[in-house]
Short mmCIF file of C-alpha atoms in Angstrom, two decimals:
data_model
loop_
_atom_site.label_atom_id
_atom_site.label_comp_id
_atom_site.label_asym_id
_atom_site.label_seq_id
_atom_site.Cartn_x
_atom_site.Cartn_y
_atom_site.Cartn_z
CA MET Z 172 -5.96 8.17 -21.08
CA SER Z 173 -9.46 9.28 -22.32
CA ALA Z 174 -11.61 7.39 -20.27
CA ALA Z 175 -11.36 6.27 -16.61
CA PRO Z 176 -9.19 3.78 -16.38
CA LYS Z 177 -10.06 0.34 -14.31
CA ALA Z 178 -9.16 -0.81 -10.88
CA LEU Z 179 -9.91 -4.53 -9.79
CA VAL Z 180 -10.22 -3.92 -6.19
CA LEU Z 181 -9.74 -8.44 -4.73
CA THR Z 182 -12.21 -9.19 -2.14
CA GLY Z 183 -12.22 -12.43 -0.52
CA TYR Z 184 -12.70 -14.57 2.57
CA GLY Z 185 -12.16 -12.00 4.66
CA LEU Z 186 -10.72 -8.32 3.40
CA ASN Z 187 -12.87 -5.79 4.22
CA CYS Z 188 -11.80 -2.57 3.37
CA ASP Z 189 -12.97 -2.64 -0.38
CA TYR Z 190 -15.08 -0.42 -0.23
CA GLU Z 191 -13.00 2.44 1.11
CA THR Z 192 -10.17 2.65 -1.13
CA VAL Z 193 -13.69 2.09 -3.98
CA HIS Z 194 -14.36 5.77 -3.19
CA ALA Z 195 -11.07 6.71 -3.19
CA LEU Z 196 -10.06 5.36 -6.61
CA SER Z 197 -13.42 7.04 -7.66
CA THR Z 198 -12.55 10.01 -6.16
CA CYS Z 199 -9.57 10.27 -7.98
CA GLY Z 200 -11.31 9.16 -11.61
CA PHE Z 201 -10.88 5.40 -12.02
CA ALA Z 202 -13.84 3.57 -12.34
CA PRO Z 203 -13.15 1.02 -9.96
CA ARG Z 204 -15.19 -2.38 -9.16
CA ARG Z 205 -15.21 -5.01 -6.33
CA VAL Z 206 -14.06 -7.94 -7.70
CA HIS Z 207 -13.99 -11.42 -6.09
CA ILE Z 208 -10.55 -13.55 -5.35
CA ASN Z 209 -13.09 -16.81 -7.31
CA GLU Z 210 -14.28 -14.42 -9.82
CA LEU Z 211 -10.73 -14.57 -11.39
CA ILE Z 212 -9.94 -17.96 -10.62
CA GLN Z 213 -12.29 -18.67 -12.75
CA GLY Z 214 -12.35 -16.18 -15.20
CA ALA Z 215 -15.05 -14.49 -14.67
CA ALA Z 216 -13.51 -11.74 -14.28
CA ASP Z 217 -10.91 -11.08 -17.05
CA LEU Z 218 -7.42 -8.99 -15.02
CA PHE Z 219 -6.47 -7.96 -18.48
CA ASP Z 220 -10.00 -5.57 -18.39
CA PHE Z 221 -8.17 -3.34 -15.38
CA HIS Z 222 -5.46 -0.68 -15.33
CA LEU Z 223 -4.84 -1.12 -11.61
CA LEU Z 224 -5.38 -4.40 -9.38
CA VAL Z 225 -5.53 -2.99 -5.65
CA PHE Z 226 -4.66 -5.66 -2.58
CA GLY Z 227 -6.80 -3.79 -0.23
CA GLY Z 228 -6.56 -3.59 3.71
CA GLY Z 229 -8.69 -6.80 6.71
CA PHE Z 230 -7.23 -10.34 7.62
CA ALA Z 231 -7.70 -12.57 4.36
CA TRP Z 232 -8.39 -16.14 5.35
CA ALA Z 233 -8.58 -14.72 8.99
CA ASP Z 234 -4.95 -14.80 8.70
CA ASP Z 235 -3.74 -18.12 9.47
CA HIS Z 236 -0.91 -19.67 9.50
CA GLY Z 237 0.08 -16.21 9.65
CA ALA Z 238 -1.07 -12.74 7.75
CA GLY Z 239 -2.13 -12.12 3.62
CA VAL Z 240 -0.17 -16.39 3.44
CA LEU Z 241 -3.29 -18.29 2.62
CA LEU Z 242 -4.48 -15.13 -0.21
CA ALA Z 243 -1.10 -15.33 -1.39
CA HIS Z 244 -0.68 -19.17 -1.68
CA ARG Z 245 -4.34 -19.17 -3.43
CA ILE Z 246 -2.43 -16.41 -6.14
CA ARG Z 247 0.73 -18.36 -6.36
CA VAL Z 248 -1.05 -21.16 -7.34
CA ASN Z 249 -4.36 -20.06 -9.40
CA LEU Z 250 -2.80 -16.28 -10.95
CA GLU Z 251 0.69 -15.65 -10.20
CA ALA Z 252 1.78 -15.48 -14.34
CA ARG Z 253 -1.19 -13.47 -15.04
CA ILE Z 254 0.05 -11.25 -12.36
CA LYS Z 255 3.46 -11.29 -13.72
CA GLU Z 256 2.25 -10.15 -17.21
CA PHE Z 257 0.17 -7.90 -15.49
CA VAL Z 258 2.71 -5.81 -14.13
CA ALA Z 259 4.92 -6.27 -17.48
CA SER Z 260 2.20 -4.72 -19.21
CA GLY Z 261 2.80 -1.16 -17.29
CA ARG Z 262 -0.53 -2.11 -14.96
CA LEU Z 263 0.23 -0.54 -12.07
CA VAL Z 264 -0.78 -2.77 -8.45
CA LEU Z 265 -1.04 -1.68 -4.53
CA GLY Z 266 -1.28 -4.04 -1.59
CA ILE Z 267 -3.13 -1.62 1.33
CA CYS Z 268 -2.02 -3.91 4.83
CA ASN Z 269 -3.05 -6.89 4.53
CA GLY Z 270 -2.41 -6.18 0.93
CA PHE Z 271 1.12 -5.90 1.48
CA GLN Z 272 1.57 -8.99 3.48
CA ALA Z 273 -0.29 -10.81 0.56
CA LEU Z 274 2.53 -9.56 -1.58
CA VAL Z 275 5.77 -10.31 0.13
CA ASN Z 276 4.66 -13.33 0.67
CA LEU Z 277 4.69 -14.00 -2.54
CA GLY Z 278 7.55 -12.17 -3.49
CA ILE Z 279 6.40 -9.67 -6.38
CA LEU Z 280 7.76 -7.26 -3.36
CA PRO Z 281 10.40 -6.48 -3.40
CA ALA Z 282 11.03 -8.51 -6.38
CA LEU Z 283 14.58 -8.96 -6.57
CA ASP Z 284 14.72 -11.32 -9.15
CA PRO Z 285 12.25 -12.79 -11.41
CA GLU Z 286 11.57 -16.29 -9.31
CA TRP Z 287 9.66 -13.60 -6.60
CA ARG Z 288 11.61 -15.88 -3.83
CA ARG Z 289 9.99 -14.56 -0.84
CA GLU Z 290 12.86 -12.97 0.16
CA VAL Z 291 10.74 -10.33 3.02
CA ALA Z 292 8.67 -10.90 6.32
CA LEU Z 293 6.07 -8.94 7.61
CA LEU Z 294 6.44 -9.86 11.21
CA ALA Z 295 3.48 -9.84 14.61
CA ASN Z 296 4.53 -6.32 16.42
CA ASP Z 297 6.94 -5.65 19.08
CA CYS Z 298 4.68 -4.16 21.37
CA GLY Z 299 2.72 -7.56 21.19
CA ASN Z 300 -0.69 -6.34 20.20
CA PHE Z 301 -2.87 -4.65 17.95
CA ARG Z 302 -2.44 -1.32 16.63
CA ASP Z 303 -5.41 0.95 15.37
CA GLN Z 304 -3.01 4.71 15.04
CA TRP Z 305 -2.10 7.74 12.76
CA VAL Z 306 1.87 7.53 11.61
CA THR Z 307 3.85 9.97 9.80
CA LEU Z 308 5.64 8.50 6.48
CA ALA Z 309 8.81 10.18 5.37
CA PHE Z 310 8.82 9.46 1.21
CA ASN Z 311 12.38 8.34 -0.50
CA PRO Z 312 12.45 10.87 -3.02
CA THR Z 313 14.63 8.76 -4.46
CA SER Z 314 12.91 5.78 -4.68
CA ALA Z 315 11.00 4.39 -8.64
CA SER Z 316 7.79 4.60 -7.41
CA ILE Z 317 5.40 6.32 -9.67
CA TRP Z 318 2.93 5.60 -6.49
CA THR Z 319 4.93 8.56 -4.37
CA ARG Z 320 6.25 10.34 -6.19
CA GLY Z 321 6.30 13.98 -5.14
CA ILE Z 322 5.43 13.94 -1.68
CA LYS Z 323 7.40 14.29 1.27
CA THR Z 324 5.82 13.96 4.26
CA LEU Z 325 2.38 12.21 4.90
CA ASP Z 326 -0.03 11.26 7.71
CA LEU Z 327 -1.77 7.89 7.69
CA PRO Z 328 -4.10 5.80 9.91
CA ILE Z 329 -2.52 2.24 10.71
CA ARG Z 330 -4.27 -1.51 11.91
CA HIS Z 331 -1.98 -4.14 12.08
CA GLY Z 332 -0.78 -6.98 14.72
CA GLU Z 333 1.91 -8.18 11.70
CA GLY Z 334 2.95 -4.52 10.22
CA LYS Z 335 7.19 -5.55 11.48
CA LEU Z 336 8.93 -5.59 8.23
CA TYR Z 337 11.41 -7.92 8.92
CA ALA Z 338 14.64 -9.63 6.37
CA ARG Z 339 17.85 -10.91 6.49
CA PRO Z 340 20.92 -8.15 7.00
CA GLU Z 341 22.00 -8.39 2.96
CA ILE Z 342 18.16 -7.87 2.03
CA LEU Z 343 18.06 -4.64 4.04
CA GLU Z 344 21.31 -3.59 2.65
CA ARG Z 345 19.47 -4.46 -1.30
CA LEU Z 346 17.00 -2.29 -0.41
CA GLU Z 347 18.69 0.85 1.19
CA LYS Z 348 20.90 0.53 -2.20
CA ASP Z 349 18.27 -0.04 -4.87
CA ASN Z 350 15.73 2.28 -3.77
CA LEU Z 351 12.51 -0.05 -3.07
CA VAL Z 352 12.30 1.63 0.52
CA ALA Z 353 9.34 3.82 -0.59
CA ALA Z 354 8.00 5.65 3.03
CA ARG Z 355 9.90 4.96 6.74
CA TYR Z 356 7.83 5.54 9.62
CA ALA Z 357 8.91 9.12 11.01
CA ASP Z 358 7.81 11.39 14.02
CA ARG Z 359 5.44 13.90 13.39
CA GLU Z 360 7.99 16.73 11.93
CA GLY Z 361 9.11 14.24 9.50
CA ARG Z 362 12.39 13.24 11.04
CA PRO Z 363 13.45 8.78 10.32
CA ALA Z 364 11.88 7.73 13.65
CA GLN Z 365 15.18 5.57 14.52
CA GLY Z 366 12.91 3.20 15.63
CA ARG Z 367 11.28 4.51 18.61
CA PHE Z 368 7.78 3.61 18.67
CA PRO Z 369 5.13 4.89 18.57
CA ASP Z 370 6.27 6.51 15.86
CA ASN Z 371 7.35 3.56 14.69
CA PRO Z 372 4.54 0.71 15.78
CA ASN Z 373 5.47 -2.06 15.00
CA GLY Z 374 9.44 -1.83 15.54
CA SER Z 375 10.25 -2.43 11.26
CA LEU Z 376 13.63 -3.14 10.26
CA ASN Z 377 15.09 0.91 8.88
CA ASP Z 378 11.73 1.91 10.01
CA ILE Z 379 10.76 0.93 6.35
CA ALA Z 380 6.65 0.96 6.13
CA ALA Z 381 6.47 1.07 2.13
CA LEU Z 382 8.74 -0.52 -0.34
CA THR Z 383 7.99 -0.79 -4.34
CA ASP Z 384 9.74 -2.95 -6.63
CA PRO Z 385 12.50 -2.48 -9.48
CA SER Z 386 10.31 -1.17 -11.89
CA GLY Z 387 8.43 1.44 -9.58
CA LEU Z 388 4.40 0.42 -11.01
CA VAL Z 389 3.89 -1.97 -7.32
CA LEU Z 390 3.84 -0.24 -4.34
CA GLY Z 391 3.55 -2.20 -1.22
CA LEU Z 392 2.75 -0.28 2.33
CA MET Z 393 1.19 -0.71 5.56
CA PRO Z 394 -0.79 1.85 6.34
CA HIS Z 395 -3.85 2.86 4.80
CA PRO Z 396 -4.59 5.88 2.16
CA GLU Z 397 -7.73 5.40 0.91
CA CYS Z 398 -8.51 5.81 4.92
CA PHE Z 399 -7.55 9.09 4.26
CA ALA Z 400 -9.98 10.39 1.88
CA HIS Z 401 -11.01 13.88 3.53
CA LEU Z 402 -9.41 15.64 5.86
CA THR Z 403 -12.09 15.18 8.32
CA ASN Z 404 -10.95 11.52 7.98
CA HIS Z 405 -7.70 13.50 10.31
CA PRO Z 406 -7.59 13.46 14.15
CA HIS Z 407 -6.39 16.81 13.77
CA TRP Z 408 -8.33 18.52 10.97
CA THR Z 409 -9.68 21.60 13.17
CA ALA Z 410 -6.45 22.15 13.95
CA LEU Z 411 -5.36 21.95 9.86
CA ALA Z 412 -8.12 24.17 9.38
CA ASP Z 413 -7.71 26.35 11.62
CA ALA Z 414 -3.85 26.98 10.98
CA LYS Z 415 -4.67 27.19 7.04
CA LYS Z 416 -7.30 29.66 7.58
CA ARG Z 417 -4.48 32.01 9.99
CA LYS Z 418 -1.87 32.21 7.54
CA GLY Z 419 -4.87 33.36 4.91
CA GLU Z 420 -3.79 30.00 2.74
CA GLY Z 421 -7.06 27.79 1.09
CA LEU Z 422 -8.38 25.21 2.84
CA ASP Z 423 -7.88 21.61 0.29
CA TRP Z 424 -10.57 19.47 2.03
CA ARG Z 425 -8.95 16.26 -0.02
CA GLY Z 426 -8.07 12.99 2.36
CA GLY Z 427 -3.44 13.20 1.91
CA GLY Z 428 -4.42 9.58 1.67
CA LEU Z 429 -5.16 10.33 -2.36
CA LYS Z 430 -2.17 11.66 -3.33
CA LEU Z 431 -0.96 8.14 -4.22
CA PHE Z 432 -4.43 7.50 -5.60
CA ARG Z 433 -4.06 10.74 -8.25
CA ASN Z 434 -0.26 9.82 -9.19
CA ALA Z 435 -1.81 6.72 -10.36
CA ARG Z 436 -3.82 7.84 -12.27
CA THR Z 437 -1.48 10.38 -13.71
CA TYR Z 438 0.75 7.59 -14.93
CA LEU Z 439 -1.84 6.17 -16.38
CA ASP Z 440 -3.53 8.97 -18.66
CA GLY Z 441 0.68 9.12 -19.67
CA GLY Z 442 2.07 12.13 -16.80
CA ALA Z 443 4.39 9.26 -15.56
CA GLY Z 444 7.42 11.90 -16.92
#
């Protein structure tokens, strides 16, 4: 793709991470645009003018009736068919935090059947409160996700009160069998958190922090990659920089969260592999 791919960053009632997401996308060579959900519903903006759709973080409709529930309902009633066509055409969808919650409520994740039945839930954190912390993710190298290719571990921030991934045992088994788990919570060495708090900050079953659909084009994750766009966003950036200096290695000031957006750009540029 010669021109910068266009990214639609959804905005609306209570969504509040749109500017950070626009910045991360711009840094990775996208041409992002903030689009209010009503613009899509009313036809003032055409979804198919874009190559990437981002459901970002926040508290859509104040998370009334549950995190992401009303946003998912509004999408299902007005835009579900268009989004199915969007993904079928090879375009990309990313759901971050509240966006992930909306995608599982909508059923686009994990998309175990064409009807998009809801098979997964993101419930209130086991710790009983909102968590604002950094976590370590370990990525699944056999996942089909184009977003996570080549990433082994990554530190990212979380900011949520309803992030515990829950599913029935047979659904969990299928998520594992079909490699739909894209990333898990881990300790600082990248070993599975095994449910331990605070490495697993919310009690997610099987330490699941991110899911992909079978196509690999749709990704949802609770941590915020757009909030690690520069090395200095990391709480231990000075120690990380010093360690690089002592080893005589060059310092990359780009934040690790940009790796996901760069993978999306590579895919859209025809480097899907």
